[in-house]
Amino acid sequence: MPEESPTTSAEWTNHLDARFPREPLATLPTPLECLPNLTRHLGGPRIYIKRDDLTGLALGGDKPRKLAYLMADAKRLGADTVITGGSSQSNHVRLTGAACRKLGLRTVALCTADEHAANTGNLLLSRILGIEIQFHEVAGGDHWLLIPLMEAECDRLRSEGSRPYLIPISGSTTLSCLGYVRCAWELSDQFELSDITPTALYITSGTGSNLAALAVGFSVLERRLRMVGVNVNRAGAEAIEMAEKWRDETATLIGVACDIRLELEGRFVGPGYGEMITECAEAIRIFAETEGIFLDPVYTGKAAAGLIAHIREGRLTGDDTVVFVHTGGIPALFAYSEQLGVG
């Protein structure tokens, strides 16, 4: 008889684990918490927060869910060195280095020599982890311009006899998207336990991969809700096309279809990636002063700014229940004291 298709979150999780190995890097499940003070302050929907800032590894964040699959792949290929990159205050570099330390791998990170390359925040932690950091001047501080340099570094290491494994900036690959497919199933179980039926989910969107992967995970469980990503480095058609690409490729990887529409809010990118905006600084203060929760200045602060704007504009009302996914990044706060007006 043909094997029956999975239907529950537990069955889907077992099905995925049988096909795709992963390294257990995160402390899961992360909490799903109600934010009553923030809800009252904003006077709109009932707000919950998914605390992926509490994933455990090296001060937490979204990356351990993704790195779980990438590190298993690196081990499978016999890698001895991981090459990656990002901005000077990259959360991804910090967490990749920590994952490598747990697995006994060397880490080389190519980073932008930008205005935040001070020995604080993520950069300080990356140095404590012993990551071999190479700084590069790139036009406009655009860390995506590091990609050919990362590939060249891999070639150089191979010529010296090393076995490098390249993890792209942000760690976004179709394989790593499985981390947030699993997160959707984790959330679905928590919705059941909390007896809530969310109508919308908000999450930061850089590459759009986390948003897309969550949509795929909810889709296979036939759970429908608005999926809203708040852009931090690109907007418009480019952002939508990239997120939809991740959605479709991830669905194909696990052999399902996903037609959940992805919504992208692009008004809060500001001057560019990593650039502080007034709405972000306000959102950081509101979350801290109402709930004692810190957001970061690059990702979750801008995502919260989008959520707050939508509530104030009436796009979310008291009839809605919203889940805000906190993807971490707290160490970067220490590099933005002047922009936050607290220096």
mmCIF file of C-alpha atoms in Angstrom:
data_model
loop_
_atom_site.group_PDB
_atom_site.id
_atom_site.type_symbol
_atom_site.label_atom_id
_atom_site.label_comp_id
_atom_site.label_asym_id
_atom_site.label_seq_id
_atom_site.Cartn_x
_atom_site.Cartn_y
_atom_site.Cartn_z
ATOM 1 C CA MET A 1 0.000 0.000 0.000
ATOM 2 C CA PRO A 2 1.267 3.548 -0.713
ATOM 3 C CA GLU A 3 2.388 5.528 2.309
ATOM 4 C CA GLU A 4 -0.261 7.941 3.552
ATOM 5 C CA SER A 5 0.582 11.633 3.374
ATOM 6 C CA PRO A 6 1.261 13.421 6.681
ATOM 7 C CA THR A 7 -1.595 15.513 8.053
ATOM 8 C CA THR A 8 -0.659 16.647 11.566
ATOM 9 C CA SER A 9 2.295 18.790 12.620
ATOM 10 C CA ALA A 10 3.872 15.792 14.391
ATOM 11 C CA GLU A 11 3.532 13.618 11.286
ATOM 12 C CA TRP A 12 4.990 16.337 9.063
ATOM 13 C CA THR A 13 7.897 16.844 11.477
ATOM 14 C CA ASN A 14 8.717 13.124 11.474
ATOM 15 C CA HIS A 15 8.396 13.045 7.687
ATOM 16 C CA LEU A 16 10.845 15.938 7.313
ATOM 17 C CA ASP A 17 13.324 14.495 9.810
ATOM 18 C CA ALA A 18 13.404 11.221 7.891
ATOM 19 C CA ARG A 19 14.426 13.024 4.696
ATOM 20 C CA PHE A 20 16.617 15.911 5.818
ATOM 21 C CA PRO A 21 19.181 15.561 8.653
ATOM 22 C CA ARG A 22 19.766 18.503 10.951
ATOM 23 C CA GLU A 23 21.971 19.456 13.877
ATOM 24 C CA PRO A 24 20.041 20.340 17.076
ATOM 25 C CA LEU A 25 21.401 23.868 17.564
ATOM 26 C CA ALA A 26 18.346 25.642 19.009
ATOM 27 C CA THR A 27 16.429 25.265 22.260
ATOM 28 C CA LEU A 28 12.920 24.530 21.022
ATOM 29 C CA PRO A 29 10.068 25.250 21.156
ATOM 30 C CA THR A 30 10.574 28.946 21.807
ATOM 31 C CA PRO A 31 7.801 30.640 23.805
ATOM 32 C CA LEU A 32 4.652 32.138 22.329
ATOM 33 C CA GLU A 33 3.625 34.949 24.679
ATOM 34 C CA CYS A 34 0.632 37.260 24.869
ATOM 35 C CA LEU A 35 1.479 40.990 25.033
ATOM 36 C CA PRO A 36 -1.445 42.530 26.946
ATOM 37 C CA ASN A 37 0.267 45.841 27.750
ATOM 38 C CA LEU A 38 1.259 46.421 24.127
ATOM 39 C CA THR A 39 -2.232 45.423 23.028
ATOM 40 C CA ARG A 40 -3.782 48.033 25.338
ATOM 41 C CA HIS A 41 -1.225 50.678 24.390
ATOM 42 C CA LEU A 42 -1.917 50.339 20.673
ATOM 43 C CA GLY A 43 -5.668 49.835 21.069
ATOM 44 C CA GLY A 44 -5.913 47.363 18.221
ATOM 45 C CA PRO A 45 -5.626 43.600 17.788
ATOM 46 C CA ARG A 46 -4.662 41.090 20.424
ATOM 47 C CA ILE A 47 -0.883 40.716 19.998
ATOM 48 C CA TYR A 48 1.268 37.648 20.610
ATOM 49 C CA ILE A 49 5.021 37.354 20.168
ATOM 50 C CA LYS A 50 7.007 34.292 19.074
ATOM 51 C CA ARG A 51 10.267 34.533 21.004
ATOM 52 C CA ASP A 52 12.849 33.326 18.513
ATOM 53 C CA ASP A 53 15.246 35.707 20.211
ATOM 54 C CA LEU A 54 15.369 32.889 22.801
ATOM 55 C CA THR A 55 16.652 30.043 20.627
ATOM 56 C CA GLY A 56 19.562 29.636 23.017
ATOM 57 C CA LEU A 57 22.670 29.580 20.842
ATOM 58 C CA ALA A 58 25.018 32.548 21.373
ATOM 59 C CA LEU A 59 22.266 34.967 22.506
ATOM 60 C CA GLY A 60 19.663 33.559 20.140
ATOM 61 C CA GLY A 61 17.902 34.581 16.961
ATOM 62 C CA ASP A 62 16.347 32.990 13.903
ATOM 63 C CA LYS A 63 19.554 31.585 12.400
ATOM 64 C CA PRO A 64 19.944 28.404 14.513
ATOM 65 C CA ARG A 65 16.777 26.986 12.929
ATOM 66 C CA LYS A 66 18.307 27.525 9.481
ATOM 67 C CA LEU A 67 21.858 26.560 10.412
ATOM 68 C CA ALA A 68 20.605 23.234 11.767
ATOM 69 C CA TYR A 69 20.224 22.041 8.171
ATOM 70 C CA LEU A 70 23.256 23.810 6.721
ATOM 71 C CA MET A 71 25.595 22.458 9.382
ATOM 72 C CA ALA A 72 24.317 18.921 8.864
ATOM 73 C CA ASP A 73 25.016 19.371 5.151
ATOM 74 C CA ALA A 74 28.518 20.687 5.867
ATOM 75 C CA LYS A 75 29.236 17.621 8.013
ATOM 76 C CA ARG A 76 27.862 15.311 5.320
ATOM 77 C CA LEU A 77 30.297 16.826 2.812
ATOM 78 C CA GLY A 78 33.263 16.550 5.187
ATOM 79 C CA ALA A 79 33.866 20.289 5.453
ATOM 80 C CA ASP A 80 36.497 21.605 7.835
ATOM 81 C CA THR A 81 35.869 25.329 7.280
ATOM 82 C CA VAL A 82 32.721 27.422 6.840
ATOM 83 C CA ILE A 83 32.885 30.594 4.754
ATOM 84 C CA THR A 84 30.173 33.215 5.160
ATOM 85 C CA GLY A 85 29.733 36.975 5.284
ATOM 86 C CA GLY A 86 27.631 39.966 6.140
ATOM 87 C CA SER A 87 27.715 43.429 7.620
ATOM 88 C CA SER A 88 30.049 44.269 10.495
ATOM 89 C CA GLN A 89 27.152 43.801 12.938
ATOM 90 C CA SER A 90 25.876 40.613 11.315
ATOM 91 C CA ASN A 91 23.719 38.379 13.497
ATOM 92 C CA HIS A 92 24.235 35.636 10.947
ATOM 93 C CA VAL A 93 28.031 35.771 11.258
ATOM 94 C CA ARG A 94 27.816 35.588 15.068
ATOM 95 C CA LEU A 95 25.500 32.587 15.054
ATOM 96 C CA THR A 96 27.276 30.774 12.235
ATOM 97 C CA GLY A 97 30.507 31.083 14.176
ATOM 98 C CA ALA A 98 28.850 29.741 17.324
ATOM 99 C CA ALA A 99 27.378 26.781 15.423
ATOM 100 C CA CYS A 100 30.798 26.037 13.944
ATOM 101 C CA ARG A 101 32.376 26.091 17.391
ATOM 102 C CA LYS A 102 29.870 23.482 18.598
ATOM 103 C CA LEU A 103 30.774 21.232 15.650
ATOM 104 C CA GLY A 104 34.512 21.859 15.679
ATOM 105 C CA LEU A 105 34.673 23.769 12.405
ATOM 106 C CA ARG A 106 36.745 26.814 11.484
ATOM 107 C CA THR A 107 34.824 29.958 10.479
ATOM 108 C CA VAL A 108 35.959 32.644 8.036
ATOM 109 C CA ALA A 109 33.641 35.653 7.652
ATOM 110 C CA LEU A 110 33.954 38.425 5.083
ATOM 111 C CA CYS A 111 32.371 41.590 6.486
ATOM 112 C CA THR A 112 31.789 45.112 5.257
ATOM 113 C CA ALA A 113 34.017 47.836 6.664
ATOM 114 C CA ASP A 114 30.988 49.984 7.461
ATOM 115 C CA GLU A 115 30.198 52.703 9.995
ATOM 116 C CA HIS A 116 29.196 50.145 12.652
ATOM 117 C CA ALA A 117 32.482 48.196 12.558
ATOM 118 C CA ALA A 118 33.250 49.079 16.166
ATOM 119 C CA ASN A 119 34.356 46.513 18.719
ATOM 120 C CA THR A 120 30.901 46.151 20.264
ATOM 121 C CA GLY A 121 27.657 44.269 19.688
ATOM 122 C CA ASN A 122 27.771 41.381 17.247
ATOM 123 C CA LEU A 123 31.303 42.175 16.123
ATOM 124 C CA LEU A 124 32.634 41.870 19.671
ATOM 125 C CA LEU A 125 30.862 38.525 20.125
ATOM 126 C CA SER A 126 32.126 37.268 16.762
ATOM 127 C CA ARG A 127 35.681 38.078 17.800
ATOM 128 C CA ILE A 128 35.231 36.322 21.145
ATOM 129 C CA LEU A 129 34.063 33.259 19.204
ATOM 130 C CA GLY A 130 37.333 33.319 17.295
ATOM 131 C CA ILE A 131 35.781 33.904 13.882
ATOM 132 C CA GLU A 132 38.425 34.880 11.321
ATOM 133 C CA ILE A 133 37.005 38.189 10.101
ATOM 134 C CA GLN A 134 38.144 39.854 6.900
ATOM 135 C CA PHE A 135 36.936 43.413 6.336
ATOM 136 C CA HIS A 136 36.288 44.639 2.805
ATOM 137 C CA GLU A 137 35.365 48.019 1.392
ATOM 138 C CA VAL A 138 32.336 47.618 -0.887
ATOM 139 C CA ALA A 139 30.265 50.236 -2.677
ATOM 140 C CA GLY A 140 27.650 51.741 -0.386
ATOM 141 C CA GLY A 141 28.483 49.189 2.312
ATOM 142 C CA ASP A 142 26.310 46.683 0.404
ATOM 143 C CA HIS A 143 27.163 43.321 1.939
ATOM 144 C CA TRP A 144 25.669 41.448 -1.039
ATOM 145 C CA LEU A 145 28.696 42.646 -3.008
ATOM 146 C CA LEU A 146 30.808 40.348 -0.827
ATOM 147 C CA ILE A 147 29.456 37.227 -2.553
ATOM 148 C CA PRO A 148 32.130 36.968 -5.298
ATOM 149 C CA LEU A 149 34.805 37.612 -2.677
ATOM 150 C CA MET A 150 33.405 34.775 -0.552
ATOM 151 C CA GLU A 151 33.508 32.454 -3.554
ATOM 152 C CA ALA A 152 37.107 33.473 -4.259
ATOM 153 C CA GLU A 153 38.036 32.747 -0.636
ATOM 154 C CA CYS A 154 36.565 29.254 -1.005
ATOM 155 C CA ASP A 155 38.698 28.701 -4.097
ATOM 156 C CA ARG A 156 41.805 29.899 -2.259
ATOM 157 C CA LEU A 157 41.199 27.565 0.678
ATOM 158 C CA ARG A 158 40.624 24.603 -1.627
ATOM 159 C CA SER A 159 43.948 25.327 -3.306
ATOM 160 C CA GLU A 160 45.569 25.080 0.141
ATOM 161 C CA GLY A 161 43.973 21.703 0.848
ATOM 162 C CA SER A 162 41.053 22.824 3.013
ATOM 163 C CA ARG A 163 37.467 21.640 2.531
ATOM 164 C CA PRO A 164 35.378 24.837 2.704
ATOM 165 C CA TYR A 165 31.590 24.996 2.834
ATOM 166 C CA LEU A 166 30.008 28.245 1.657
ATOM 167 C CA ILE A 167 27.001 29.560 3.572
ATOM 168 C CA PRO A 168 25.463 32.544 1.784
ATOM 169 C CA ILE A 169 24.834 35.886 3.434
ATOM 170 C CA SER A 170 21.859 35.535 5.825
ATOM 171 C CA GLY A 171 22.075 31.746 5.534
ATOM 172 C CA SER A 172 19.114 31.656 3.155
ATOM 173 C CA THR A 173 18.950 28.565 0.957
ATOM 174 C CA THR A 174 16.072 26.313 0.011
ATOM 175 C CA LEU A 175 17.456 23.716 2.428
ATOM 176 C CA SER A 176 17.738 26.178 5.322
ATOM 177 C CA CYS A 177 14.138 27.288 4.750
ATOM 178 C CA LEU A 178 13.102 23.995 6.310
ATOM 179 C CA GLY A 179 13.937 25.549 9.686
ATOM 180 C CA TYR A 180 11.005 27.935 9.429
ATOM 181 C CA VAL A 181 8.729 25.360 7.849
ATOM 182 C CA ARG A 182 9.205 23.475 11.127
ATOM 183 C CA CYS A 183 8.641 26.727 13.040
ATOM 184 C CA ALA A 184 5.185 27.010 11.455
ATOM 185 C CA TRP A 185 4.311 23.552 12.742
ATOM 186 C CA GLU A 186 5.655 24.487 16.172
ATOM 187 C CA LEU A 187 3.493 27.619 16.136
ATOM 188 C CA SER A 188 0.428 25.675 15.028
ATOM 189 C CA ASP A 189 0.755 23.406 18.064
ATOM 190 C CA GLN A 190 1.105 26.470 20.295
ATOM 191 C CA PHE A 191 -2.024 28.030 18.770
ATOM 192 C CA GLU A 192 -3.922 24.901 19.723
ATOM 193 C CA LEU A 193 -2.531 24.882 23.253
ATOM 194 C CA SER A 194 -3.334 28.584 23.721
ATOM 195 C CA ASP A 195 -6.742 28.209 22.058
ATOM 196 C CA ILE A 196 -6.140 31.081 19.653
ATOM 197 C CA THR A 197 -6.773 31.477 15.929
ATOM 198 C CA PRO A 198 -4.417 34.163 14.617
ATOM 199 C CA THR A 199 -5.566 36.191 11.646
ATOM 200 C CA ALA A 200 -2.162 37.655 10.746
ATOM 201 C CA LEU A 201 1.552 37.043 11.261
ATOM 202 C CA TYR A 202 4.221 39.751 11.010
ATOM 203 C CA ILE A 203 7.927 39.072 10.520
ATOM 204 C CA THR A 204 10.948 40.958 9.278
ATOM 205 C CA SER A 205 11.831 40.354 5.627
ATOM 206 C CA GLY A 206 15.365 40.611 4.304
ATOM 207 C CA THR A 207 15.579 37.858 1.729
ATOM 208 C CA GLY A 208 11.943 36.913 2.455
ATOM 209 C CA SER A 209 12.905 33.296 3.118
ATOM 210 C CA ASN A 210 11.535 33.059 6.673
ATOM 211 C CA LEU A 211 8.204 34.555 5.647
ATOM 212 C CA ALA A 212 7.998 32.176 2.697
ATOM 213 C CA ALA A 213 8.925 29.107 4.735
ATOM 214 C CA LEU A 214 6.324 29.879 7.401
ATOM 215 C CA ALA A 215 3.693 30.159 4.659
ATOM 216 C CA VAL A 216 4.642 26.732 3.328
ATOM 217 C CA GLY A 217 4.476 25.220 6.801
ATOM 218 C CA PHE A 218 1.041 26.656 7.528
ATOM 219 C CA SER A 219 -0.217 25.707 4.084
ATOM 220 C CA VAL A 220 0.371 21.971 4.512
ATOM 221 C CA LEU A 221 -1.639 22.116 7.744
ATOM 222 C CA GLU A 222 -4.378 24.055 5.923
ATOM 223 C CA ARG A 223 -4.022 26.955 8.341
ATOM 224 C CA ARG A 224 -4.827 30.242 6.594
ATOM 225 C CA LEU A 225 -3.725 33.625 7.912
ATOM 226 C CA ARG A 226 -2.315 36.835 6.486
ATOM 227 C CA MET A 227 1.445 36.545 6.088
ATOM 228 C CA VAL A 228 3.086 39.979 6.274
ATOM 229 C CA GLY A 229 6.795 40.645 5.874
ATOM 230 C CA VAL A 230 8.266 44.073 6.633
ATOM 231 C CA ASN A 231 11.180 44.810 4.310
ATOM 232 C CA VAL A 232 14.529 45.914 5.722
ATOM 233 C CA ASN A 233 16.733 46.141 2.622
ATOM 234 C CA ARG A 234 14.614 46.058 -0.529
ATOM 235 C CA ALA A 235 11.021 46.779 -1.460
ATOM 236 C CA GLY A 236 8.586 46.669 -4.357
ATOM 237 C CA ALA A 237 8.492 43.996 -7.044
ATOM 238 C CA GLU A 238 12.012 42.734 -6.307
ATOM 239 C CA ALA A 239 11.108 41.897 -2.691
ATOM 240 C CA ILE A 240 7.868 40.167 -3.648
ATOM 241 C CA GLU A 241 9.504 38.129 -6.403
ATOM 242 C CA MET A 242 12.286 36.979 -4.091
ATOM 243 C CA ALA A 243 9.892 35.918 -1.317
ATOM 244 C CA GLU A 244 7.651 34.070 -3.771
ATOM 245 C CA LYS A 245 10.715 32.316 -5.186
ATOM 246 C CA TRP A 246 11.604 31.004 -1.723
ATOM 247 C CA ARG A 247 7.992 29.960 -1.133
ATOM 248 C CA ASP A 248 7.767 28.004 -4.389
ATOM 249 C CA GLU A 249 11.215 26.390 -4.145
ATOM 250 C CA THR A 250 10.662 25.333 -0.534
ATOM 251 C CA ALA A 251 7.266 23.847 -1.338
ATOM 252 C CA THR A 252 8.821 21.928 -4.237
ATOM 253 C CA LEU A 253 11.631 20.624 -2.011
ATOM 254 C CA ILE A 254 9.178 18.916 0.353
ATOM 255 C CA GLY A 255 6.768 17.953 -2.405
ATOM 256 C CA VAL A 256 3.776 20.159 -1.636
ATOM 257 C CA ALA A 257 1.958 23.115 -3.159
ATOM 258 C CA CYS A 258 1.533 26.485 -1.437
ATOM 259 C CA ASP A 259 -0.759 29.239 -2.657
ATOM 260 C CA ILE A 260 -0.707 31.438 0.455
ATOM 261 C CA ARG A 261 -0.259 35.043 -0.626
ATOM 262 C CA LEU A 262 2.725 36.892 0.806
ATOM 263 C CA GLU A 263 2.284 40.555 1.724
ATOM 264 C CA LEU A 264 5.342 42.826 1.796
ATOM 265 C CA GLU A 265 5.406 46.202 3.555
ATOM 266 C CA GLY A 266 8.193 48.333 2.079
ATOM 267 C CA ARG A 267 7.764 51.760 3.692
ATOM 268 C CA PHE A 268 10.214 51.185 6.550
ATOM 269 C CA VAL A 269 13.440 50.312 4.746
ATOM 270 C CA GLY A 270 14.544 53.931 5.182
ATOM 271 C CA PRO A 271 17.811 55.050 3.556
ATOM 272 C CA GLY A 272 18.934 51.426 3.340
ATOM 273 C CA TYR A 273 19.878 48.250 5.156
ATOM 274 C CA GLY A 274 20.980 48.866 8.726
ATOM 275 C CA GLU A 275 20.000 52.539 8.599
ATOM 276 C CA MET A 276 18.016 53.741 11.599
ATOM 277 C CA ILE A 277 14.640 55.408 11.009
ATOM 278 C CA THR A 278 12.426 57.309 13.444
ATOM 279 C CA GLU A 279 9.645 54.710 13.305
ATOM 280 C CA CYS A 280 12.098 51.941 14.191
ATOM 281 C CA ALA A 281 13.463 53.819 17.220
ATOM 282 C CA GLU A 282 9.891 54.479 18.390
ATOM 283 C CA ALA A 283 8.931 50.811 18.012
ATOM 284 C CA ILE A 284 11.978 49.714 20.017
ATOM 285 C CA ARG A 285 10.986 52.052 22.861
ATOM 286 C CA ILE A 286 7.306 51.010 22.792
ATOM 287 C CA PHE A 287 8.101 47.288 23.087
ATOM 288 C CA ALA A 288 10.649 47.929 25.845
ATOM 289 C CA GLU A 289 8.441 50.303 27.849
ATOM 290 C CA THR A 290 5.243 48.238 27.612
ATOM 291 C CA GLU A 291 6.543 44.656 27.794
ATOM 292 C CA GLY A 292 10.220 44.757 28.762
ATOM 293 C CA ILE A 293 11.160 43.210 25.408
ATOM 294 C CA PHE A 294 14.115 44.472 23.397
ATOM 295 C CA LEU A 295 13.974 44.651 19.623
ATOM 296 C CA ASP A 296 16.955 45.214 17.360
ATOM 297 C CA PRO A 297 17.643 48.285 15.168
ATOM 298 C CA VAL A 298 18.142 46.444 11.859
ATOM 299 C CA TYR A 299 15.365 43.852 11.650
ATOM 300 C CA THR A 300 12.718 43.484 14.350
ATOM 301 C CA GLY A 301 12.537 47.203 15.119
ATOM 302 C CA LYS A 302 11.517 47.896 11.526
ATOM 303 C CA ALA A 303 9.131 44.927 11.496
ATOM 304 C CA ALA A 304 7.473 46.279 14.642
ATOM 305 C CA ALA A 305 7.272 49.718 13.021
ATOM 306 C CA GLY A 306 5.288 48.116 10.206
ATOM 307 C CA LEU A 307 2.961 46.351 12.635
ATOM 308 C CA ILE A 308 2.360 49.529 14.628
ATOM 309 C CA ALA A 309 1.655 51.530 11.466
ATOM 310 C CA HIS A 310 -0.882 48.988 10.255
ATOM 311 C CA ILE A 311 -2.704 49.132 13.585
ATOM 312 C CA ARG A 312 -2.750 52.943 13.601
ATOM 313 C CA GLU A 313 -4.001 52.965 10.008
ATOM 314 C CA GLY A 314 -6.885 50.630 10.854
ATOM 315 C CA ARG A 315 -5.589 47.772 8.714
ATOM 316 C CA LEU A 316 -5.707 45.646 11.872
ATOM 317 C CA THR A 317 -8.561 45.982 14.354
ATOM 318 C CA GLY A 318 -9.775 44.610 17.659
ATOM 319 C CA ASP A 319 -11.213 41.638 15.797
ATOM 320 C CA ASP A 320 -7.729 40.493 14.790
ATOM 321 C CA THR A 321 -5.222 38.317 16.604
ATOM 322 C CA VAL A 322 -1.651 38.957 15.458
ATOM 323 C CA VAL A 323 1.557 36.991 15.952
ATOM 324 C CA PHE A 324 4.780 38.997 15.782
ATOM 325 C CA VAL A 325 7.868 36.823 15.200
ATOM 326 C CA HIS A 326 10.893 38.124 17.091
ATOM 327 C CA THR A 327 13.913 36.961 15.083
ATOM 328 C CA GLY A 328 16.557 38.225 17.512
ATOM 329 C CA GLY A 329 19.485 40.515 16.766
ATOM 330 C CA ILE A 330 19.653 42.172 20.176
ATOM 331 C CA PRO A 331 23.495 42.554 20.296
ATOM 332 C CA ALA A 332 23.324 45.111 17.471
ATOM 333 C CA LEU A 333 21.571 47.541 19.844
ATOM 334 C CA PHE A 334 24.920 48.277 21.460
ATOM 335 C CA ALA A 335 26.281 49.627 18.165
ATOM 336 C CA TYR A 336 23.339 52.028 17.676
ATOM 337 C CA SER A 337 23.191 54.004 20.918
ATOM 338 C CA GLU A 338 23.665 57.355 19.178
ATOM 339 C CA GLN A 339 20.984 56.642 16.547
ATOM 340 C CA LEU A 340 18.585 55.551 19.291
ATOM 341 C CA GLY A 341 19.079 58.847 21.078
ATOM 342 C CA VAL A 342 20.413 57.261 24.254
ATOM 343 C CA GLY A 343 24.154 57.804 23.724
#
